[in-house]
Coordinates of C-alpha atoms and ligand atoms in Angstrom, one line a residue:
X1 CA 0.0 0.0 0.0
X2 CA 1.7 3.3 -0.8
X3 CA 1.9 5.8 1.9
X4 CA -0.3 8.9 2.2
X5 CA 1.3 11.9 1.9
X6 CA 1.0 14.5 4.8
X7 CA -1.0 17.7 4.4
X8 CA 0.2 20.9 7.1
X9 CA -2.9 22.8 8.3
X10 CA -2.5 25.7 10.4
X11 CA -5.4 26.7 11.9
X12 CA -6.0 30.4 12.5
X13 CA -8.7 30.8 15.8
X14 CA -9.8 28.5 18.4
X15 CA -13.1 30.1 19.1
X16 CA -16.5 28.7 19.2
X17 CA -16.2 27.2 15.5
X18 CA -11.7 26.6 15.9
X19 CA -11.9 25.0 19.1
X20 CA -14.0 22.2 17.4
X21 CA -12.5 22.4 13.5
X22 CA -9.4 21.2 15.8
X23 CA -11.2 18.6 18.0
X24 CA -12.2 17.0 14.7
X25 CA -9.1 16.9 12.9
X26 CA -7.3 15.0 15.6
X27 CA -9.9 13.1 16.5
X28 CA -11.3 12.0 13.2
X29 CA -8.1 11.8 11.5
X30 CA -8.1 8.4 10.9
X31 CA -11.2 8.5 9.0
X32 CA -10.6 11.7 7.3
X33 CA -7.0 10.5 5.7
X34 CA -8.7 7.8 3.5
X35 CA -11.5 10.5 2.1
X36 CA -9.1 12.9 1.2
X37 CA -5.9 10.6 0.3
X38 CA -3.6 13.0 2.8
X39 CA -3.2 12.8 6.4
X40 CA -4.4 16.0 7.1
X41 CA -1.8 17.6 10.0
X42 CA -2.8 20.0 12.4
X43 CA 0.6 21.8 12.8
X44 CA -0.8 25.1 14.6
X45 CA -3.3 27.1 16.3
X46 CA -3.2 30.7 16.2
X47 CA -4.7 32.5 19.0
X48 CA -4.6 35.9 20.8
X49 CA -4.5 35.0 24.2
X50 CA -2.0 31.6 25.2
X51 CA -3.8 31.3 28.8
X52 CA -7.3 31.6 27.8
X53 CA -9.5 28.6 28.7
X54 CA -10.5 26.3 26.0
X55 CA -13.7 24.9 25.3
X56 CA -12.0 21.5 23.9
X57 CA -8.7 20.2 25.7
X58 CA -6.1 20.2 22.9
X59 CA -2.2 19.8 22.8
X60 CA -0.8 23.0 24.5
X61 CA 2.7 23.0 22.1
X62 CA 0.1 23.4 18.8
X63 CA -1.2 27.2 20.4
X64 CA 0.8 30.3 19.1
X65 CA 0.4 33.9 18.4
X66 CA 2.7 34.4 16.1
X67 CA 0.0 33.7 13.1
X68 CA 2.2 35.3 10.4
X69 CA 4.6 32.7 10.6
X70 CA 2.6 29.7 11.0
X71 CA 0.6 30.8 7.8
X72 CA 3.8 30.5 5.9
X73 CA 4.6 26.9 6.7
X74 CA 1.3 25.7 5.7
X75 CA -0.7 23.5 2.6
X76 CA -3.8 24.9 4.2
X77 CA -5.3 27.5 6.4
X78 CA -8.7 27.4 8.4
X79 CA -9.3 31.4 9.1
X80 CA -11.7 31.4 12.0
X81 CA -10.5 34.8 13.9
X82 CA -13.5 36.6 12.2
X83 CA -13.0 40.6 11.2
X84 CA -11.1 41.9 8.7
X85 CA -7.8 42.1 9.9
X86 CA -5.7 40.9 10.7
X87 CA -7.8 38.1 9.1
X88 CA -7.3 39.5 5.6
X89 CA -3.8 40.6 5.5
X90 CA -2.7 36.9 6.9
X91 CA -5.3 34.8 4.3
X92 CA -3.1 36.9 1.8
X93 CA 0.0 36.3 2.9
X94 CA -1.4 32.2 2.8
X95 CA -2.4 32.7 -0.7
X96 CA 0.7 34.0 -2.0
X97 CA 2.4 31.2 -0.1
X98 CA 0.8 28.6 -2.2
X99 CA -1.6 28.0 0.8
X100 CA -5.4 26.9 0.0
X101 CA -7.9 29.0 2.3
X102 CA -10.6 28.0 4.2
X103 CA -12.6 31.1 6.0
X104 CA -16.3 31.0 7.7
X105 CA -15.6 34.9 7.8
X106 CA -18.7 36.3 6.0
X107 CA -18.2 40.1 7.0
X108 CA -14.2 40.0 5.5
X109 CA -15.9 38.1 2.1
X110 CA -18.5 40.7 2.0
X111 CA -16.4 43.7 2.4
X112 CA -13.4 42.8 0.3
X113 CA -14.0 39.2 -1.3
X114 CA -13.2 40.1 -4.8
X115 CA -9.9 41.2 -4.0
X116 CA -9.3 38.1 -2.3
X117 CA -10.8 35.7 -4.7
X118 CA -8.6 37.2 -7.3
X119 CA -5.4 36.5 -5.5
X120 CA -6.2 33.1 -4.9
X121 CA -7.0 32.9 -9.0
X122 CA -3.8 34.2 -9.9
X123 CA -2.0 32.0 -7.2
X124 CA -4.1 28.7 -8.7
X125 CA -5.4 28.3 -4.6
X126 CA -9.4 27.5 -3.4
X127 CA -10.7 30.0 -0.9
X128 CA -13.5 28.2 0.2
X129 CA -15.7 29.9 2.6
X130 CA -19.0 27.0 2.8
X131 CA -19.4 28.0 6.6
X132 CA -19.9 31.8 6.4
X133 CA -23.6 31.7 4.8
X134 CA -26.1 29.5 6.9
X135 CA -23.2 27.8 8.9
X136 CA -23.6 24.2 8.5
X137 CA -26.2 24.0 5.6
X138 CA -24.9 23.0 2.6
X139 CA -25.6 25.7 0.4
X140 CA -22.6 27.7 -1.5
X141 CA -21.5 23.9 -3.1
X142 CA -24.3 23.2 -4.7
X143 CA -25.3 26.6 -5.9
X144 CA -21.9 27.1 -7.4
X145 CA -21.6 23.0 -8.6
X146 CA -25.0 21.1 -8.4
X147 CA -26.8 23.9 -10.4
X148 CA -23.7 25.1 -12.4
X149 CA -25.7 23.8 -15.3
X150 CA -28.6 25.1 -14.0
X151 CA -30.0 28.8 -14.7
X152 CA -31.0 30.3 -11.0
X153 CA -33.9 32.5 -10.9
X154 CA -34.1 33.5 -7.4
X155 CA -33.2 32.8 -3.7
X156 CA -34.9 33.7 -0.9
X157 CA -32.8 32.9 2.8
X158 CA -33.4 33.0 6.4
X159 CA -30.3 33.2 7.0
X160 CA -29.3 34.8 10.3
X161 CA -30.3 32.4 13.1
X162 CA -31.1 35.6 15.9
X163 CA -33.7 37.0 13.7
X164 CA -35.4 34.3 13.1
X165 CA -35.4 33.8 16.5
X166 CA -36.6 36.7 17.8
X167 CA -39.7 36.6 14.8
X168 CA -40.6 33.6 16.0
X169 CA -41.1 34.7 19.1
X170 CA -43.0 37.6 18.9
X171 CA -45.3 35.5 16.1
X172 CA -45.9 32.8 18.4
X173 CA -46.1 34.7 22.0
X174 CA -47.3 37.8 21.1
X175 CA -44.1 39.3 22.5
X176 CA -42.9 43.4 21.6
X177 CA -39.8 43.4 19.5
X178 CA -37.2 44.6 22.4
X179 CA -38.9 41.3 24.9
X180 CA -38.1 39.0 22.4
X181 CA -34.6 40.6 21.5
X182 CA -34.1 40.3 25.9
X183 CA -35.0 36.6 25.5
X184 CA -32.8 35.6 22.4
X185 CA -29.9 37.7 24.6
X186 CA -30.9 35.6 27.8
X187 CA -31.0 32.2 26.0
X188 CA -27.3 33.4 24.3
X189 CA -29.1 33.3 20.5
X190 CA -28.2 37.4 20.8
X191 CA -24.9 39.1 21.3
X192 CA -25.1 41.8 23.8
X193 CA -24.6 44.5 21.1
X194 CA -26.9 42.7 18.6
X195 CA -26.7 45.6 16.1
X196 CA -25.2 43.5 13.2
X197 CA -28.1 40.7 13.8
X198 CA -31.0 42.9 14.4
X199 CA -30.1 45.5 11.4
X200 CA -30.0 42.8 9.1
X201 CA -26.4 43.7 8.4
X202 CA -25.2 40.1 8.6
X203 CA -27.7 38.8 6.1
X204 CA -26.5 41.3 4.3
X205 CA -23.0 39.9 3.9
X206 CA -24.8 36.6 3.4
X207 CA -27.1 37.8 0.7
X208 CA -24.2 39.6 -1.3
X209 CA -22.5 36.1 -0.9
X210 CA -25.3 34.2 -2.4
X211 CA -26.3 37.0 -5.1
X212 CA -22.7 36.4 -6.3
X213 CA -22.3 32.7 -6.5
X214 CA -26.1 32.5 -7.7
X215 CA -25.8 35.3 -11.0
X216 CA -22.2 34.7 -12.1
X217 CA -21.5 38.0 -11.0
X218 CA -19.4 39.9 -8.1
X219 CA -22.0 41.7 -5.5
X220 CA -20.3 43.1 -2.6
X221 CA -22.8 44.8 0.5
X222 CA -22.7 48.0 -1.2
X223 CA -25.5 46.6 -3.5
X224 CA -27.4 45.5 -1.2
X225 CA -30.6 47.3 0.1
X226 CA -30.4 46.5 3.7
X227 CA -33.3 46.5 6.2
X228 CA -34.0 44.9 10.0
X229 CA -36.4 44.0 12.4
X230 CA -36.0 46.8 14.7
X231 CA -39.3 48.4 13.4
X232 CA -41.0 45.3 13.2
X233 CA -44.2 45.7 16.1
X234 CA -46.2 43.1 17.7
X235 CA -49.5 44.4 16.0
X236 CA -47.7 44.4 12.3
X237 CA -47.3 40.5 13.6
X238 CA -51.3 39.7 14.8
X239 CA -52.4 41.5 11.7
X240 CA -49.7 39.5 9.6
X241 CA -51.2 36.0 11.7
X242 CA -54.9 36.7 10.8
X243 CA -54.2 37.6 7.1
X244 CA -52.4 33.9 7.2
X245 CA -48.7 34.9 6.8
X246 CA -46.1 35.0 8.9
X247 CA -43.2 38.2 9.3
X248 CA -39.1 36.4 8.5
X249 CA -36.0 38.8 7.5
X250 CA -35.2 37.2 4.2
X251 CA -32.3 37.9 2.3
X252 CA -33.5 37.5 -1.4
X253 CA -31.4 38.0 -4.6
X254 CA -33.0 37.9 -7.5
X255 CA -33.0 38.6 -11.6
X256 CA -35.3 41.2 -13.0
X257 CA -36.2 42.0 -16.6
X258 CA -35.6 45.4 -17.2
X259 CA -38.1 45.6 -19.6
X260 CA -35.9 46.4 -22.8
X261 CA -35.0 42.7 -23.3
X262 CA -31.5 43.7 -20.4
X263 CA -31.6 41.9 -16.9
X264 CA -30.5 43.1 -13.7
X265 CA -30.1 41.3 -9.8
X266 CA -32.2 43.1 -6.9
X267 CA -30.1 42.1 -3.7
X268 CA -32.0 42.9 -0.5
X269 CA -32.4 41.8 2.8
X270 CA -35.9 43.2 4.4
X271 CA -38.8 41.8 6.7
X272 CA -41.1 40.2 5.0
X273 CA -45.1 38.4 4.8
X274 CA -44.8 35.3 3.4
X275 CA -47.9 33.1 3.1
X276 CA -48.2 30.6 5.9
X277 CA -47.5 27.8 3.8
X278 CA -44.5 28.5 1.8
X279 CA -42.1 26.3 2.9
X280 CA -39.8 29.0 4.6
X281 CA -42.6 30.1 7.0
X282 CA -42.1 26.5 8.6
X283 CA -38.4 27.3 10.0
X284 CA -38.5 27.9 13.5
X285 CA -36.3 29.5 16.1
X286 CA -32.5 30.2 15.0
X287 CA -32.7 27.7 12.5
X288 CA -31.6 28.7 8.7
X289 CA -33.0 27.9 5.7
X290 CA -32.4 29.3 1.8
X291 CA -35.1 28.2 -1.1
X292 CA -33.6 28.6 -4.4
X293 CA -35.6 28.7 -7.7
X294 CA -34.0 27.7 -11.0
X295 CA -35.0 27.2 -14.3
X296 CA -34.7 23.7 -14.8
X297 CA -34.3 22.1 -11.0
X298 CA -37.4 23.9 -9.9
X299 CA -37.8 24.7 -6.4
X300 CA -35.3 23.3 -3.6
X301 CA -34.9 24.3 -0.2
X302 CA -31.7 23.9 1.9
X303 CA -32.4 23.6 5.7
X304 CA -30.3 23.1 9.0
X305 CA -28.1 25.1 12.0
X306 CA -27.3 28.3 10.8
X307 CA -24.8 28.8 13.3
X308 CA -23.4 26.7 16.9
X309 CA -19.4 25.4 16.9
X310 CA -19.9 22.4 16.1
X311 CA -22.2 22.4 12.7
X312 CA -20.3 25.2 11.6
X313 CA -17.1 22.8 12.3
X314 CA -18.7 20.4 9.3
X315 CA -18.7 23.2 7.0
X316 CA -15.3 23.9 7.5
X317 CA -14.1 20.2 7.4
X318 CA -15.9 19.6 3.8
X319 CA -14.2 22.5 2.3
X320 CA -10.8 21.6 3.8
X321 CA -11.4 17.7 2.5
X322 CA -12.0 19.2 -0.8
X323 CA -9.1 21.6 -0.8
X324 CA -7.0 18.6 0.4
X325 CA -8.1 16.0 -2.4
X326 CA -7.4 19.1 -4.8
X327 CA -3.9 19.0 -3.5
X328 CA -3.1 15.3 -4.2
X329 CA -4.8 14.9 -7.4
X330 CA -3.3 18.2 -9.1
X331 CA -4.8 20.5 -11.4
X332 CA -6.1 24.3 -11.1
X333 CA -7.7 25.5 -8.4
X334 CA -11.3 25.8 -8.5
X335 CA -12.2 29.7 -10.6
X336 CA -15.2 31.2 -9.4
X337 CA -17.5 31.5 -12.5
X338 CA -17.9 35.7 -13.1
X339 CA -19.1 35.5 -16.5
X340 CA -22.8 36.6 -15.4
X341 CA -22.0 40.6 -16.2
X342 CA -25.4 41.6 -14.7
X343 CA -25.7 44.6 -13.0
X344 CA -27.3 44.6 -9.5
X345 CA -30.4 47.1 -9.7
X346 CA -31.3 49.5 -7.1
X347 CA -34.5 48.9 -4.3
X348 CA -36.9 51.1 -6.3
X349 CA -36.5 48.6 -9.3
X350 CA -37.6 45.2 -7.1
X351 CA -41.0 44.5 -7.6
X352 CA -43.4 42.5 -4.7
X353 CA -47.0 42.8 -3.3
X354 CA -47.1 44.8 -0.1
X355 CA -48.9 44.9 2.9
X356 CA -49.9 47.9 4.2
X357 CA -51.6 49.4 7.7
X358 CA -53.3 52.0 7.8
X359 CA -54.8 54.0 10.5
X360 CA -57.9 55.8 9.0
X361 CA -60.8 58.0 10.6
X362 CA -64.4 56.2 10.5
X363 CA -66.3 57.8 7.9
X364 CA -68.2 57.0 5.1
X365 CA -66.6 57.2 1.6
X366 CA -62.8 56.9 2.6
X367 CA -62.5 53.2 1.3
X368 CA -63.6 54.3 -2.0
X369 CA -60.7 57.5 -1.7
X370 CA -58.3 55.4 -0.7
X371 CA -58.8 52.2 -3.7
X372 CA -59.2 55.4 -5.7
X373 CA -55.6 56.8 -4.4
X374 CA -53.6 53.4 -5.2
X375 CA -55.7 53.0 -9.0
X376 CA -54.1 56.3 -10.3
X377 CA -50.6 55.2 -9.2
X378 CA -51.1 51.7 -10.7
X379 CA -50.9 49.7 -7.5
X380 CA -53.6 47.6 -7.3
X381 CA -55.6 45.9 -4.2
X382 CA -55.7 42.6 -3.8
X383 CA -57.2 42.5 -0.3
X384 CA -58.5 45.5 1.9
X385 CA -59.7 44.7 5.2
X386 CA -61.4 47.1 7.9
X387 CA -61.6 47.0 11.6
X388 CA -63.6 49.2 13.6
X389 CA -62.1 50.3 17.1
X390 CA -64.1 52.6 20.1
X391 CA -62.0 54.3 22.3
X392 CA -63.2 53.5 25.8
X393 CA -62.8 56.9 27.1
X394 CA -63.3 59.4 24.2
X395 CA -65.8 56.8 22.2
X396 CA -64.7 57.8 19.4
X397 CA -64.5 55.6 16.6
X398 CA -61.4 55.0 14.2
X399 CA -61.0 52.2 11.5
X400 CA -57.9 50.0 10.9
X401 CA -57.6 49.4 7.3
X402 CA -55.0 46.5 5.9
X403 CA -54.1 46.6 2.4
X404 CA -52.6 43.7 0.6
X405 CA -51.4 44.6 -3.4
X406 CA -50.9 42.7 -6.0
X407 CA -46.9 43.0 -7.4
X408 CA -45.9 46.7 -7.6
X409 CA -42.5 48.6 -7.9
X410 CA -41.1 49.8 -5.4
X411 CA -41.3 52.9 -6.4
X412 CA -44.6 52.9 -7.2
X413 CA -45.8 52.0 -4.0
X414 CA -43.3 54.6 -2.2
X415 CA -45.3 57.5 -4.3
X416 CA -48.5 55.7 -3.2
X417 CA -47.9 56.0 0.4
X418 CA -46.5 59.4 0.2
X419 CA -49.8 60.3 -1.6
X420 CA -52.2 58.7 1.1
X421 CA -50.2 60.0 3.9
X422 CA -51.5 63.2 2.4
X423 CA -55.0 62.4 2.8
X424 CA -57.1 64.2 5.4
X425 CA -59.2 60.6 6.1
X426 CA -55.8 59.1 7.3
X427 CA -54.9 59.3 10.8
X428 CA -51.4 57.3 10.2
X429 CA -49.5 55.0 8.4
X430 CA -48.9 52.2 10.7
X431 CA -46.9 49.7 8.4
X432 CA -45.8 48.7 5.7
X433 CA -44.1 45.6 4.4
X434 CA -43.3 43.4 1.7
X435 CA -44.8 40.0 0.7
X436 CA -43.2 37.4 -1.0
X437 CA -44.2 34.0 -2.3
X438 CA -48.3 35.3 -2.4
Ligands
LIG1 P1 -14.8 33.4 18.3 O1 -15.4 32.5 19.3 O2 -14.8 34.9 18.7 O3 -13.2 33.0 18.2 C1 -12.2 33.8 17.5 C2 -10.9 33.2 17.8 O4 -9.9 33.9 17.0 C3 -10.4 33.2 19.2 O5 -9.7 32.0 19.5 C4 -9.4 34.3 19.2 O6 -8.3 34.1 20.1 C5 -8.8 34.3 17.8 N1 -8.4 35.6 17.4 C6 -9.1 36.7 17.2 N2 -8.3 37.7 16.8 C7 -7.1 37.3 16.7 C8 -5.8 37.8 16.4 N3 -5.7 39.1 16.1 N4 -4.7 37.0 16.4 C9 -4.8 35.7 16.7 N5 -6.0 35.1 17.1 C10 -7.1 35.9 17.1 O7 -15.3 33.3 16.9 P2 -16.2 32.1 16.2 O8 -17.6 32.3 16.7 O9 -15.5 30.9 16.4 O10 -16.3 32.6 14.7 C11 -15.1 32.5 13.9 C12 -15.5 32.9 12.4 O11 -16.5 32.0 11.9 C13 -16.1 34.3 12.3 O12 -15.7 34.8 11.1 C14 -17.6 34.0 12.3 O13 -18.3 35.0 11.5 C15 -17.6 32.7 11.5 N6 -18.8 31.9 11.8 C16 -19.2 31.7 13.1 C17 -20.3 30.9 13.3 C18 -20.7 30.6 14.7 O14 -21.7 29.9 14.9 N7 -19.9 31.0 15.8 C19 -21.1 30.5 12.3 C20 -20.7 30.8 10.9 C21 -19.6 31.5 10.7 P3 -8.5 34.1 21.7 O15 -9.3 32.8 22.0 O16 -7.1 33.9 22.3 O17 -9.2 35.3 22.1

């Protein structure tokens, strides 16, 4: 039997996700050598602090802080310190070593991805990076291999675990946004600053991520429209229950006709209605999920652990065992199809039905104004519904109106609720959201 070579990986991070990338490598080595046709050699672990407590109990001689030079000695490199640098600057220096890269690090990719994807073109190296959208859910593989034959219409993800967690909540307690947010923070789902959750600016990252790998084409967060949950109220959720759909920050990327025969991609990340039985309204707590639509494959829908060490570990692991067998059997690295050319489109040119609450005054003739209203800016009503409320101590009467239209621009709809707002019958806008998959 000839003897399998030996792969160096250094491992960069022993953090939630490091600590158990490097419990599996030396645990499951002896199963892992045969599947890749390396031994797969942990020869380092870059950390900040040499003391800290570990969550897994590993070798003390593999910890080090000097990361620049254990990058240079190294077949491959796990990158699980998260940020941008020194993160960046040493996944660089591992490229132009003749290093393979393996990064969960979603916020780097999304701020300077193309940059770093080139680099590892020119040095024939994979960056693979299957852990930073979704965490363990097998998702960036197929789109970019399974459905490389394929012609991808549209995606639509929950993918940031403490969203969907908090929405959840609040859709099936009732809850305000902020005691939901206190109950994702006390069950560890939230970060104490949960800004980059709640803001949607991590699904963000994500979607840019997706849109790229999805149209052929190199999105970066700057085209993505980008909007959270903070607004999102516990009465925009009971009035989203009885209409039979239920509120989930999505990240969608999608191609548009332009309507000249030229396509564009509308990347956005936004609360939104989706019917109660579309598939995605069935993921629950911080779980993750991402429906994709293509051509020929139909509809498929990806589902699992967003986030948590451990499943995030398997990510990592199946892009390093394929960076590995890459290794051994020779040949290019894998290049990252950008052949798509299609420009991403700004917000106003996305096009979905929307819901819309109203708060209107109780008089006779202001349904008729209103339908009137949305029929000269070409929005039309699908379903308008109108509750009556008495104020105990005033009695006086006001009526809640809920609107749901069929597909509009966006821009058309922003001009029609800047016209009604004007209307003397309208006490207030209370809300209004998309709807997707109506
Ligand atoms: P984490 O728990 O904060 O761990 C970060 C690790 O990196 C720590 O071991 C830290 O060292 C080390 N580190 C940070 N800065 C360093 C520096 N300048 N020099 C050397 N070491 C440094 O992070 P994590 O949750 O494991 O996440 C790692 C990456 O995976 C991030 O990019 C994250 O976005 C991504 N990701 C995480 C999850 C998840 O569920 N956690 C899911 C998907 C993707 P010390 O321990 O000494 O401080």
């Amino acid at each position: 039997m000839t003897e399998l070579r030996t792969l160096k990986v250094a491992l960069l991070g022993c953090g939630n996700v490091g600590a158990q990338v490097a419990r599996i490598l030396i645990d499951d080595a002896g199963t892992l050598a045969p599947r890749t046709g390396a031994r797969l050699e942990l020869v380092g672990i870059a950390v900040r602090n040499l003391d800290a407590e570990r969550e897994v109990d590993l070798p003390r001689d593999l910890f080090t802080t000097d990361a620049e030079t254990l990058v240079k000695d190294a077949d491959l490199v796990i990158e699980l310190m998260g940020g941008i640098e020194p993160a960046r600057s040493l996944i660089l220096s591992a490229i132009q070593n003749g290093a393979s890269v393996v990064t969960g690090n979603k916020a780097l990719l999304a701020a300077d991805g193309p940059a770093l994807y080139e680099e590892a073109d020119k040095a024939g190296v994979e960056l693979s990076y299957e852990a930073a959208v979704a965490g363990a859910i097998p998702i960036l593989r197929p789109i970019r291999d399974s459905l490389s034959g394929d012609r991808i219409t549209r995606v639509l993800g929950i993918v940031n675990g403490t969203t969907n967690f908090i929405l959840d909540q609040m859709d099936s307690t009732g809850a305000q946004f902020a005691d939901a947010l206190a109950e994702a923070q006390r069950l560890g789902y939230a970060e104490a600053d949960p800004t980059a959750d709640v803001e949607g600016h991590d699904a963000a990252a994500k979607a840019a991520i997706l849109a790229s790998l999805s149209f052929h084409t190199r999105f970066d967060l700057e085209h993505v429209y980008c909007e959270g949950i903070t607004r999102v109220s516990a009465a925009d959720m009971a009035a989203a229950k009885e209409a039979g759909f239920v509120i989930k920050l999505l990240a969608i990327a999608e191609k548009i006709g332009n309507g000249d025969g030229s396509e564009g991609v509308s990347v956005r990340v936004h609360p939104t209605l989706l019917p109660r039985e579309h598939p995605l309204a069935a993921v629950r707590g911080a779980f993750n999920a991402v429906f994709v639509e293509a051509e020929n494959a139909g509809e498929l829908m990806f589902y699992g652990q967003g986030a948590g060490g451990t499943p995030t570990a398997s990510a990592v692991l199946g892009d390093l065992v394929s960076a590995a067998r890459r290794i051994v059997l020779g040949g290019p690295g894998r290049i990252e199809s950008t052949t798509g050319h299609v420009p991403a489109l700004p917000i106003d040119a996305a096009t979905t039905s929307y819901y819309i609450g109203l708060d209107v005054a109780d008089q006779p003739g202001v349904l008729a104004k209103i339908a009137q209203l949305f029929a000269e800016h070409g929005v039309s009503i699908e379903i308008m519904r109108q509750t009556i409320h008495r104020d105990a101590d005033s009695n006086v009467e006001s009526a809640e109106l809920r609107i749901v239209t069929h597909r509009a621009s966006e821009a058309a709809l922003a001009a029609t609720v800047e016209a009604v707002k004007g209307l003397d019958v309208i006490n207030s806008v209370t809300s209004v959201l998309r709807v997707e998959g109506a």
